[in-house]
Amino acid sequence: SQKIEQNSEALNIQEGKTATLTCNYTNYSPAYLQWYRQDPGRGPVFLLLIRENEKEKRKERLKVTFDTTLKQSLFHITASQPADSATYLCALMNYGGSQGNLIFGKGTKLSVKP
Amino acid sequence: GAGVSQSPSNKVTEKGKDVELRCDPISGHTALYWYRQSLGQGLEFLIYFQGNSAPDKSGLPSDRFSAERTGGSVSTLTIQRTQQEDSAVYLCASSLALQTSGGWEETQYFGPGTRLLVL
């Protein structure tokens, strides 16, 4: 069956450390993968997109990797801050999919302690 | 320069009543999505509109759920004879697909959601 899984429901880290979140998928052939941030009581907000032929993408303190052999994307936040505390969702666009085939994971709740 | 807006922000209703949830997408976005998010759960796809094409209703959980999109803009999600298990946050998103050298890309822009509580 097709699955998209994020490694843990919650991740607690100390301020200043690097947070690493995992997104694994099964039986999909993603054209690209996206990461979103969701704060309590708000809708998700787009952060980064990485295509299947890209290994790594960076934006400020954020880094995303995409390994199509492992069928995995890693999302890193370096020098984490309490303001980074939120739920992070991965979403993939399956090959052959037109609009409407963006599939979301359940999210990982990140808490950064001062 | 507004983003996606939804109304009402909160709705409390009694079991068996009908409710209507509204979504105003970003102007010019051709695609509109409805999702449901229960407490601690991921996004559950409900329905998708693209331009004038027939909507993809494959995610609607029962025939009590329906949605319309008038004039390719505003959308209304209607839940008839609400049940307690319908309680959730209902999120709307809009997007504009772009064709790049790498293929089609879309980014979904979400509204703040409507929190529905069925008593």
Coordinates of N, CA and C in Angstrom, one line a residue:
Chain A
S1 N 0.8 -1.2 0.0 CA 0.0 0.0 0.0 C 0.9 1.2 0.0
Q2 N 0.3 2.4 -0.4 CA 1.1 3.6 -0.5 C 1.0 4.3 0.9
K3 N 2.2 4.7 1.4 CA 2.3 5.4 2.7 C 3.3 6.5 2.6
I4 N 3.0 7.5 3.4 CA 3.9 8.6 3.6 C 4.0 8.8 5.2
E5 N 5.2 8.6 5.7 CA 5.3 8.6 7.2 C 6.4 9.6 7.7
Q6 N 6.0 10.3 8.7 CA 7.0 11.2 9.3 C 7.5 10.5 10.6
N7 N 8.8 10.6 10.9 CA 9.4 9.7 11.8 C 8.8 9.6 13.2
S8 N 8.4 10.8 13.8 CA 7.9 10.7 15.1 C 6.8 11.7 15.3
E9 N 6.0 11.5 16.2 CA 4.9 12.5 16.4 C 5.4 13.8 17.1
A10 N 6.5 13.6 17.9 CA 7.0 14.8 18.6 C 8.5 14.7 18.7
L11 N 9.2 15.8 18.6 CA 10.6 15.9 18.8 C 10.9 17.1 19.7
N12 N 11.7 16.8 20.7 CA 12.1 17.9 21.7 C 13.6 18.1 21.6
I13 N 14.0 19.3 21.4 CA 15.4 19.6 21.3 C 15.8 20.9 22.1
Q14 N 17.0 21.1 22.4 CA 17.5 22.3 23.1 C 17.8 23.4 22.0
E15 N 17.6 24.6 22.4 CA 17.9 25.7 21.6 C 19.3 25.7 21.2
G16 N 19.6 26.0 19.9 CA 20.9 26.1 19.4 C 21.3 24.8 18.7
K17 N 20.6 23.7 19.0 CA 21.0 22.4 18.3 C 20.3 22.3 17.0
T18 N 20.7 21.3 16.2 CA 20.1 21.1 14.9 C 18.9 20.1 15.0
A19 N 17.8 20.5 14.5 CA 16.6 19.6 14.5 C 16.6 18.8 13.2
T20 N 16.4 17.5 13.2 CA 16.3 16.7 12.0 C 15.0 16.0 12.0
L21 N 14.2 16.2 11.0 CA 12.9 15.6 10.9 C 12.9 14.7 9.6
T22 N 12.2 13.5 9.7 CA 12.3 12.5 8.6 C 10.9 12.3 8.0
C23 N 11.0 12.1 6.7 CA 9.8 11.8 5.9 C 10.1 10.6 5.0
N24 N 9.4 9.5 5.3 CA 9.6 8.3 4.5 C 8.4 8.0 3.7
Y25 N 8.6 7.4 2.5 CA 7.4 7.1 1.7 C 7.6 5.7 1.1
T26 N 6.4 5.1 0.8 CA 6.4 3.7 0.2 C 5.4 3.7 -0.9
N27 N 5.9 3.1 -2.0 CA 5.1 2.9 -3.2 C 4.6 4.2 -3.9
Y28 N 5.4 5.2 -3.8 CA 5.2 6.4 -4.6 C 6.4 6.7 -5.4
S29 N 6.3 7.4 -6.5 CA 7.4 7.9 -7.3 C 7.3 9.4 -7.4
P30 N 7.7 10.1 -6.3 CA 7.4 11.6 -6.3 C 8.2 12.4 -7.3
A31 N 7.5 13.3 -8.0 CA 8.1 14.2 -8.8 C 8.8 15.3 -8.0
Y32 N 8.3 15.6 -6.8 CA 8.9 16.5 -5.9 C 8.3 16.3 -4.5
L33 N 8.9 16.9 -3.6 CA 8.5 16.8 -2.2 C 8.5 18.2 -1.6
Q34 N 7.6 18.5 -0.7 CA 7.5 19.8 -0.1 C 7.5 19.7 1.4
W35 N 7.9 20.7 2.1 CA 7.8 20.8 3.5 C 7.0 22.1 3.9
Y36 N 6.1 21.9 4.8 CA 5.2 23.0 5.3 C 5.4 23.1 6.8
R37 N 5.1 24.3 7.3 CA 5.1 24.5 8.8 C 3.6 24.8 9.2
Q38 N 3.2 24.3 10.3 CA 1.8 24.6 10.8 C 1.9 25.0 12.3
D39 N 1.5 26.2 12.6 CA 1.4 26.6 14.0 C 0.0 26.3 14.5
P40 N -0.2 26.2 15.8 CA -1.5 25.9 16.4 C -2.5 26.9 15.9
G41 N -3.7 26.3 15.5 CA -4.8 27.2 15.1 C -4.6 27.9 13.8
R42 N -3.6 27.5 13.0 CA -3.3 28.1 11.7 C -3.3 27.0 10.6
G43 N -3.4 27.5 9.4 CA -3.2 26.5 8.3 C -1.7 26.4 8.0
P44 N -1.4 25.3 7.3 CA 0.1 25.1 6.9 C 0.6 26.2 6.0
V45 N 1.9 26.4 6.2 CA 2.6 27.4 5.4 C 3.7 26.8 4.6
F46 N 3.8 27.0 3.3 CA 4.9 26.4 2.5 C 6.3 26.9 2.9
L47 N 7.2 26.0 3.0 CA 8.6 26.3 3.3 C 9.6 26.1 2.2
L48 N 9.6 24.8 1.7 CA 10.6 24.4 0.7 C 10.1 23.4 -0.2
L49 N 10.6 23.3 -1.4 CA 10.3 22.3 -2.4 C 11.6 21.7 -2.9
I50 N 11.7 20.4 -3.0 CA 12.9 19.8 -3.6 C 12.4 18.7 -4.6
R51 N 13.0 18.8 -5.8 CA 12.7 17.9 -6.9 C 13.4 16.5 -6.8
E52 N 12.9 15.6 -7.5 CA 13.5 14.2 -7.3 C 14.9 14.1 -7.9
N53 N 15.3 15.1 -8.7 CA 16.6 15.1 -9.3 C 17.6 16.0 -8.5
E54 N 17.1 16.5 -7.4 CA 17.9 17.4 -6.5 C 18.3 16.6 -5.3
K55 N 19.5 16.7 -4.8 CA 19.9 16.0 -3.6 C 19.6 16.9 -2.3
E56 N 19.8 18.2 -2.5 CA 19.8 19.1 -1.3 C 19.3 20.5 -1.7
K57 N 18.6 21.1 -0.8 CA 18.1 22.5 -1.0 C 18.2 23.2 0.3
R58 N 18.6 24.5 0.2 CA 18.8 25.2 1.5 C 18.0 26.6 1.4
K59 N 17.6 27.0 2.5 CA 17.0 28.3 2.6 C 17.2 28.8 4.0
E60 N 18.1 29.8 4.2 CA 18.5 30.3 5.5 C 18.9 29.2 6.4
R61 N 18.3 29.0 7.5 CA 18.7 27.9 8.5 C 18.1 26.6 8.1
L62 N 17.3 26.5 7.1 CA 16.7 25.3 6.7 C 17.4 24.5 5.6
K63 N 17.5 23.2 5.7 CA 18.1 22.4 4.7 C 17.2 21.1 4.5
V64 N 16.9 20.8 3.2 CA 16.2 19.6 2.9 C 17.0 18.7 2.0
T65 N 17.0 17.4 2.3 CA 17.6 16.5 1.4 C 16.6 15.5 0.9
F66 N 16.9 14.9 -0.2 CA 15.9 14.0 -0.9 C 16.7 12.8 -1.4
D67 N 16.5 11.6 -0.9 CA 17.2 10.4 -1.3 C 16.2 9.4 -1.9
T68 N 16.1 9.4 -3.3 CA 15.1 8.5 -3.9 C 15.4 7.0 -3.8
T69 N 16.7 6.7 -3.4 CA 17.0 5.3 -3.2 C 16.5 4.8 -1.9
L70 N 16.7 5.7 -0.8 CA 16.1 5.4 0.5 C 14.7 5.7 0.6
K71 N 14.1 6.4 -0.4 CA 12.7 6.9 -0.4 C 12.5 7.7 0.9
Q72 N 13.4 8.7 1.0 CA 13.4 9.5 2.3 C 13.8 11.0 2.0
S73 N 13.1 11.9 2.8 CA 13.6 13.3 2.8 C 13.9 13.6 4.3
L74 N 15.0 14.3 4.4 CA 15.3 14.9 5.8 C 15.2 16.4 5.7
F75 N 14.6 16.9 6.8 CA 14.4 18.4 7.0 C 15.2 18.8 8.2
H76 N 16.2 19.7 8.0 CA 17.1 20.1 9.1 C 16.8 21.6 9.4
I77 N 16.8 21.9 10.7 CA 16.8 23.3 11.1 C 18.0 23.5 12.0
T78 N 19.0 24.3 11.5 CA 20.2 24.5 12.2 C 20.0 25.7 13.2
A79 N 20.8 25.7 14.3 CA 20.8 26.8 15.3 C 19.3 27.0 15.7
S80 N 18.6 26.0 16.1 CA 17.2 26.1 16.3 C 16.9 27.1 17.4
Q81 N 15.7 27.7 17.3 CA 15.2 28.7 18.2 C 13.8 28.3 18.7
P82 N 13.4 28.8 19.9 CA 12.1 28.5 20.4 C 11.0 28.8 19.4
A83 N 11.3 29.9 18.6 CA 10.3 30.3 17.6 C 10.1 29.3 16.5
D84 N 11.0 28.3 16.4 CA 10.9 27.2 15.4 C 9.9 26.2 15.8
S85 N 9.4 26.3 17.1 CA 8.5 25.3 17.6 C 7.2 25.3 16.8
A86 N 6.8 24.2 16.2 CA 5.6 24.1 15.3 C 5.5 22.7 14.9
T87 N 4.5 22.4 14.1 CA 4.4 21.1 13.5 C 4.8 21.2 12.0
Y88 N 5.7 20.3 11.6 CA 6.2 20.3 10.2 C 5.6 19.1 9.4
L89 N 5.1 19.5 8.3 CA 4.4 18.5 7.4 C 5.2 18.3 6.2
C90 N 5.4 17.0 5.7 CA 5.9 16.8 4.4 C 4.8 16.5 3.5
A91 N 5.0 16.8 2.2 CA 3.9 16.5 1.2 C 4.6 16.1 -0.1
L92 N 4.1 15.1 -0.8 CA 4.7 14.7 -2.1 C 3.8 14.8 -3.2
M93 N 4.3 15.0 -4.4 CA 3.5 15.0 -5.6 C 4.0 13.8 -6.4
N94 N 3.0 12.9 -6.6 CA 3.4 11.7 -7.3 C 3.5 11.8 -8.8
Y95 N 4.4 11.1 -9.4 CA 4.6 11.2 -10.8 C 3.3 10.7 -11.5
G96 N 3.0 11.4 -12.6 CA 1.7 11.1 -13.3 C 0.6 11.9 -12.7
G97 N 0.8 12.5 -11.6 CA -0.3 13.3 -10.9 C -0.4 14.7 -11.5
S98 N -1.6 15.1 -11.7 CA -1.8 16.5 -12.1 C -2.1 17.2 -10.7
Q99 N -2.5 18.4 -10.8 CA -2.8 19.1 -9.6 C -3.9 18.2 -8.8
G100 N -3.7 18.2 -7.5 CA -4.7 17.5 -6.7 C -4.1 16.2 -6.2
N101 N -2.9 15.9 -6.6 CA -2.3 14.7 -6.1 C -1.2 15.0 -5.1
L102 N -1.2 16.1 -4.4 CA -0.3 16.4 -3.3 C -0.7 15.7 -2.1
I103 N 0.1 14.8 -1.6 CA -0.2 13.9 -0.5 C 0.6 14.3 0.8
F104 N -0.1 14.5 1.9 CA 0.5 15.0 3.1 C 0.8 13.9 4.1
G105 N 1.9 14.1 4.8 CA 2.1 13.2 6.0 C 1.4 13.8 7.2
K106 N 1.4 13.1 8.3 CA 0.7 13.6 9.5 C 1.4 14.7 10.3
G107 N 2.7 14.8 10.0 CA 3.4 15.9 10.7 C 4.3 15.4 11.8
T108 N 5.3 16.2 12.2 CA 6.1 16.0 13.4 C 6.0 17.3 14.2
K109 N 5.7 17.2 15.4 CA 5.6 18.4 16.3 C 7.0 18.6 16.9
L110 N 7.6 19.8 16.6 CA 8.9 20.1 17.1 C 8.8 21.1 18.2
S111 N 9.4 20.8 19.4 CA 9.5 21.8 20.5 C 10.9 22.1 20.7
V112 N 11.3 23.4 20.7 CA 12.6 23.8 21.0 C 12.6 24.5 22.3
K113 N 13.4 24.0 23.3 CA 13.4 24.5 24.6 C 14.6 25.5 24.8
P114 N 14.3 26.6 25.5 CA 15.3 27.6 25.7 C 16.4 27.1 26.7
Chain B
G1 N -4.3 42.3 -1.1 CA -3.3 41.3 -1.2 C -3.6 40.2 -0.2
A2 N -4.8 39.9 0.0 CA -5.2 38.9 1.0 C -4.8 37.5 0.6
G3 N -4.7 36.7 1.6 CA -4.5 35.3 1.3 C -5.8 34.6 1.2
V4 N -5.8 33.3 1.5 CA -7.0 32.5 1.6 C -7.8 32.8 2.8
S5 N -9.1 33.1 2.7 CA -9.8 33.4 3.9 C -11.0 32.4 4.0
Q6 N -11.3 32.1 5.3 CA -12.4 31.1 5.5 C -13.3 31.7 6.6
S7 N -14.6 31.3 6.4 CA -15.6 31.8 7.4 C -16.6 30.7 7.6
P8 N -17.2 30.6 8.8 CA -16.8 31.3 10.0 C -15.4 30.7 10.6
S9 N -14.8 31.3 11.5 CA -13.6 30.8 12.1 C -13.9 29.7 13.0
N10 N -15.1 29.8 13.7 CA -15.5 28.7 14.6 C -17.0 28.5 14.4
K11 N -17.4 27.3 14.5 CA -18.8 26.9 14.4 C -19.2 25.8 15.4
V12 N -20.2 26.1 16.2 CA -20.7 25.1 17.1 C -22.1 24.8 16.7
T13 N -22.4 23.5 16.5 CA -23.8 23.2 16.0 C -24.2 21.9 16.8
E14 N -25.5 21.7 16.6 CA -26.1 20.5 17.3 C -26.1 19.3 16.3
K15 N -26.0 18.2 16.8 CA -26.1 17.0 15.9 C -27.4 17.0 15.1
G16 N -27.2 16.7 13.8 CA -28.4 16.6 13.0 C -28.6 17.9 12.2
K17 N -28.0 19.0 12.6 CA -28.1 20.3 11.8 C -27.2 20.3 10.6
D18 N -27.5 21.1 9.6 CA -26.7 21.3 8.5 C -25.7 22.5 8.7
V19 N -24.5 22.5 8.2 CA -23.6 23.6 8.3 C -23.0 23.9 6.9
E20 N -22.7 25.2 6.7 CA -22.0 25.6 5.5 C -20.7 26.3 5.9
L21 N -19.7 25.9 5.2 CA -18.4 26.6 5.5 C -17.9 27.2 4.2
R22 N -17.3 28.4 4.3 CA -17.0 29.2 3.1 C -15.5 29.4 3.0
C23 N -15.1 29.4 1.7 CA -13.6 29.6 1.4 C -13.5 30.6 0.3
D24 N -12.7 31.7 0.5 CA -12.4 32.6 -0.5 C -10.9 32.4 -0.9
P25 N -10.6 31.9 -2.1 CA -9.2 31.6 -2.4 C -8.5 32.9 -2.9
I26 N -7.2 32.7 -3.1 CA -6.4 33.8 -3.6 C -6.9 34.1 -5.1
S27 N -7.0 35.3 -5.4 CA -7.5 35.7 -6.7 C -6.5 35.2 -7.8
G28 N -7.1 34.6 -8.8 CA -6.3 34.1 -9.9 C -5.9 32.6 -9.7
H29 N -6.0 32.1 -8.5 CA -5.7 30.6 -8.3 C -6.8 29.8 -8.9
T30 N -6.4 28.8 -9.7 CA -7.4 28.0 -10.4 C -7.8 26.8 -9.7
A31 N -7.0 26.4 -8.7 CA -7.3 25.2 -8.0 C -7.7 25.5 -6.5
L32 N -8.6 24.7 -6.0 CA -9.1 24.9 -4.7 C -9.3 23.6 -4.0
Y33 N -8.9 23.4 -2.8 CA -8.9 22.2 -2.1 C -9.6 22.3 -0.7
W34 N -10.3 21.3 -0.3 CA -10.8 21.2 1.1 C -10.2 20.0 1.7
Y35 N -9.7 20.3 3.0 CA -9.1 19.2 3.8 C -9.8 19.2 5.1
R36 N -9.7 18.1 5.8 CA -10.2 18.0 7.2 C -9.0 17.6 8.1
Q37 N -8.9 18.2 9.2 CA -7.8 17.8 10.2 C -8.4 17.7 11.6
S38 N -8.4 16.4 12.0 CA -8.8 16.1 13.4 C -7.7 16.3 14.3
L39 N -8.0 16.4 15.6 CA -7.0 16.7 16.6 C -5.9 15.7 16.5
G40 N -4.6 16.2 16.4 CA -3.5 15.3 16.4 C -3.3 14.5 15.1
Q41 N -4.2 14.7 14.1 CA -4.1 13.9 12.9 C -3.6 14.8 11.7
G42 N -3.3 14.1 10.6 CA -2.8 14.8 9.4 C -3.9 15.3 8.6
L43 N -3.6 15.9 7.5 CA -4.6 16.4 6.6 C -5.3 15.3 5.8
E44 N -6.6 15.4 5.9 CA -7.4 14.4 5.2 C -8.0 15.1 4.0
F45 N -7.7 14.7 2.8 CA -8.2 15.3 1.6 C -9.7 15.0 1.4
L46 N -10.4 16.1 1.1 CA -11.9 15.9 0.9 C -12.3 16.1 -0.6
I47 N -12.0 17.2 -1.2 CA -12.4 17.5 -2.5 C -11.5 18.6 -3.2
Y48 N -11.4 18.5 -4.5 CA -10.5 19.4 -5.2 C -11.2 19.9 -6.5
F49 N -11.1 21.2 -6.7 CA -11.7 21.9 -7.8 C -10.5 22.4 -8.7
Q50 N -10.6 22.2 -10.0 CA -9.6 22.8 -10.9 C -10.4 23.4 -12.1
G51 N -10.3 24.8 -12.1 CA -10.9 25.5 -13.2 C -12.4 25.1 -13.3
N52 N -12.8 24.8 -14.6 CA -14.2 24.5 -14.9 C -14.4 22.9 -14.9
S53 N -13.3 22.2 -14.6 CA -13.5 20.7 -14.7 C -14.3 20.2 -13.5
A54 N -14.9 19.0 -13.7 CA -15.7 18.4 -12.7 C -14.8 18.1 -11.5
P55 N -15.3 18.4 -10.3 CA -14.4 18.3 -9.1 C -14.1 16.8 -8.8
D56 N -12.9 16.7 -8.2 CA -12.5 15.4 -7.7 C -13.1 15.2 -6.3
K57 N -14.1 14.4 -6.1 CA -14.8 14.2 -4.9 C -14.4 12.9 -4.1
S58 N -13.2 12.4 -4.6 CA -12.9 11.1 -4.1 C -12.6 11.0 -2.6
G59 N -12.4 12.1 -1.9 CA -12.1 12.1 -0.5 C -13.3 12.4 0.4
L60 N -14.4 12.7 -0.2 CA -15.6 13.0 0.7 C -16.0 11.7 1.4
P61 N -16.1 11.8 2.8 CA -16.3 10.6 3.6 C -17.7 10.0 3.5
S62 N -18.7 10.8 3.1 CA -20.1 10.3 3.0 C -20.9 11.2 2.1
D63 N -22.1 10.8 1.7 CA -22.9 11.6 0.9 C -23.5 12.8 1.7
R64 N -23.2 12.9 2.9 CA -23.7 14.1 3.7 C -22.8 15.3 3.4
F65 N -21.6 15.0 2.8 CA -20.7 16.1 2.4 C -20.9 16.5 1.0
S66 N -20.9 17.8 0.7 CA -20.9 18.3 -0.7 C -20.2 19.6 -0.7
A67 N -19.8 20.0 -1.9 CA -19.1 21.3 -2.1 C -19.4 21.9 -3.4
E68 N -19.4 23.2 -3.5 CA -19.6 23.9 -4.7 C -18.5 25.0 -4.8
R69 N -18.2 25.3 -6.1 CA -17.3 26.4 -6.3 C -18.0 27.3 -7.4
T70 N -18.4 28.4 -7.0 CA -19.2 29.3 -8.0 C -18.2 30.2 -8.7
G71 N -18.4 30.3 -10.0 CA -17.7 31.3 -10.8 C -16.2 31.1 -10.7
G72 N -15.8 29.9 -10.4 CA -14.3 29.6 -10.3 C -13.6 30.3 -9.2
S73 N -14.4 30.8 -8.2 CA -13.8 31.5 -7.1 C -14.2 30.9 -5.8
V74 N -15.2 31.6 -5.1 CA -15.6 31.2 -3.8 C -16.1 29.7 -3.8
S75 N -15.8 29.0 -2.7 CA -16.3 27.7 -2.5 C -17.1 27.5 -1.2
T76 N -18.1 26.7 -1.2 CA -18.8 26.4 0.0 C -18.8 24.9 0.2
L77 N -18.4 24.5 1.4 CA -18.5 23.0 1.8 C -19.7 22.9 2.7
T78 N -20.6 22.0 2.4 CA -21.8 21.8 3.1 C -21.8 20.4 3.8
I79 N -22.1 20.4 5.0 CA -22.2 19.1 5.7 C -23.7 19.0 6.2
Q80 N -24.4 18.0 5.8 CA -25.8 17.8 6.1 C -25.9 16.8 7.3
R81 N -26.9 17.1 8.1 CA -27.2 16.1 9.3 C -25.9 15.8 10.0
T82 N -25.2 16.8 10.5 CA -23.9 16.7 11.1 C -23.9 15.6 12.3
Q83 N -22.8 15.0 12.4 CA -22.6 14.0 13.4 C -21.4 14.4 14.2
Q84 N -21.3 13.9 15.4 CA -20.2 14.3 16.3 C -18.8 14.0 15.7
E85 N -18.7 12.9 14.9 CA -17.4 12.6 14.3 C -17.0 13.6 13.2
D86 N -17.9 14.5 12.9 CA -17.6 15.5 11.9 C -16.8 16.7 12.5
S87 N -16.7 16.7 13.9 CA -16.0 17.7 14.6 C -14.5 17.7 14.2
A88 N -14.0 18.8 13.7 CA -12.6 18.9 13.2 C -12.4 20.3 12.7
V89 N -11.1 20.5 12.3 CA -10.8 21.8 11.6 C -10.9 21.5 10.1
Y90 N -11.6 22.4 9.4 CA -11.8 22.2 8.0 C -10.9 23.3 7.3
L91 N -10.0 22.9 6.5 CA -9.0 23.8 5.9 C -9.2 23.9 4.4
C92 N -9.1 25.1 3.9 CA -9.2 25.3 2.5 C -7.9 25.8 2.0
A93 N -7.5 25.4 0.8 CA -6.2 25.8 0.2 C -6.5 26.1 -1.3
S94 N -5.7 27.1 -1.8 CA -5.8 27.3 -3.2 C -4.4 27.3 -3.8
S95 N -4.3 27.1 -5.1 CA -2.9 27.0 -5.7 C -3.0 27.4 -7.2
L96 N -1.8 27.7 -7.7 CA -1.7 28.0 -9.1 C -0.6 27.1 -9.6
A97 N -0.8 26.2 -10.5 CA 0.2 25.3 -11.0 C 1.1 26.1 -12.0
L98 N 2.4 25.9 -11.9 CA 3.3 26.5 -12.8 C 4.1 25.4 -13.5
Q99 N 4.3 25.6 -14.8 CA 5.1 24.7 -15.6 C 6.5 25.2 -15.6
T100 N 7.4 24.4 -15.1 CA 8.8 24.7 -15.1 C 9.6 23.7 -16.0
S101 N 10.9 23.9 -16.0 CA 11.7 23.0 -16.8 C 11.6 21.6 -16.2
G102 N 11.3 21.5 -14.9 CA 11.3 20.3 -14.3 C 9.9 19.6 -14.2
G103 N 8.9 20.3 -14.9 CA 7.6 19.8 -14.8 C 6.6 20.7 -14.1
W104 N 5.4 20.2 -13.8 CA 4.4 21.0 -13.1 C 4.8 21.1 -11.7
E105 N 4.6 22.3 -11.1 CA 4.8 22.5 -9.7 C 3.6 23.3 -9.2
E106 N 3.2 23.0 -8.0 CA 2.2 23.8 -7.3 C 2.6 23.9 -5.8
T107 N 2.2 25.1 -5.3 CA 2.3 25.3 -3.8 C 1.0 25.7 -3.4
Q108 N 0.5 25.0 -2.3 CA -0.8 25.3 -1.8 C -0.7 26.3 -0.7
Y109 N -1.6 27.3 -0.8 CA -1.7 28.3 0.2 C -3.0 28.1 1.0
F110 N -2.8 27.9 2.3 CA -3.9 27.5 3.2 C -4.6 28.7 3.9
G111 N -5.9 28.6 4.1 CA -6.6 29.5 5.0 C -6.4 29.1 6.4
P112 N -7.0 29.9 7.3 CA -6.8 29.6 8.8 C -7.7 28.5 9.3
G113 N -8.6 28.1 8.5 CA -9.5 27.0 8.9 C -10.8 27.4 9.6
T114 N -11.7 26.5 9.6 CA -13.0 26.6 10.4 C -13.0 25.5 11.4
R115 N -13.1 25.8 12.6 CA -13.2 24.8 13.7 C -14.6 24.5 13.9
L116 N -15.0 23.3 13.6 CA -16.4 22.8 13.7 C -16.5 21.9 14.9
L117 N -17.5 22.2 15.8 CA -17.7 21.3 16.9 C -19.2 21.0 16.9
V118 N -19.4 19.7 16.8 CA -20.8 19.1 16.7 C -21.1 18.5 18.1
L119 N -22.1 19.1 18.8 CA -22.5 18.7 20.1 C -23.5 17.5 20.1

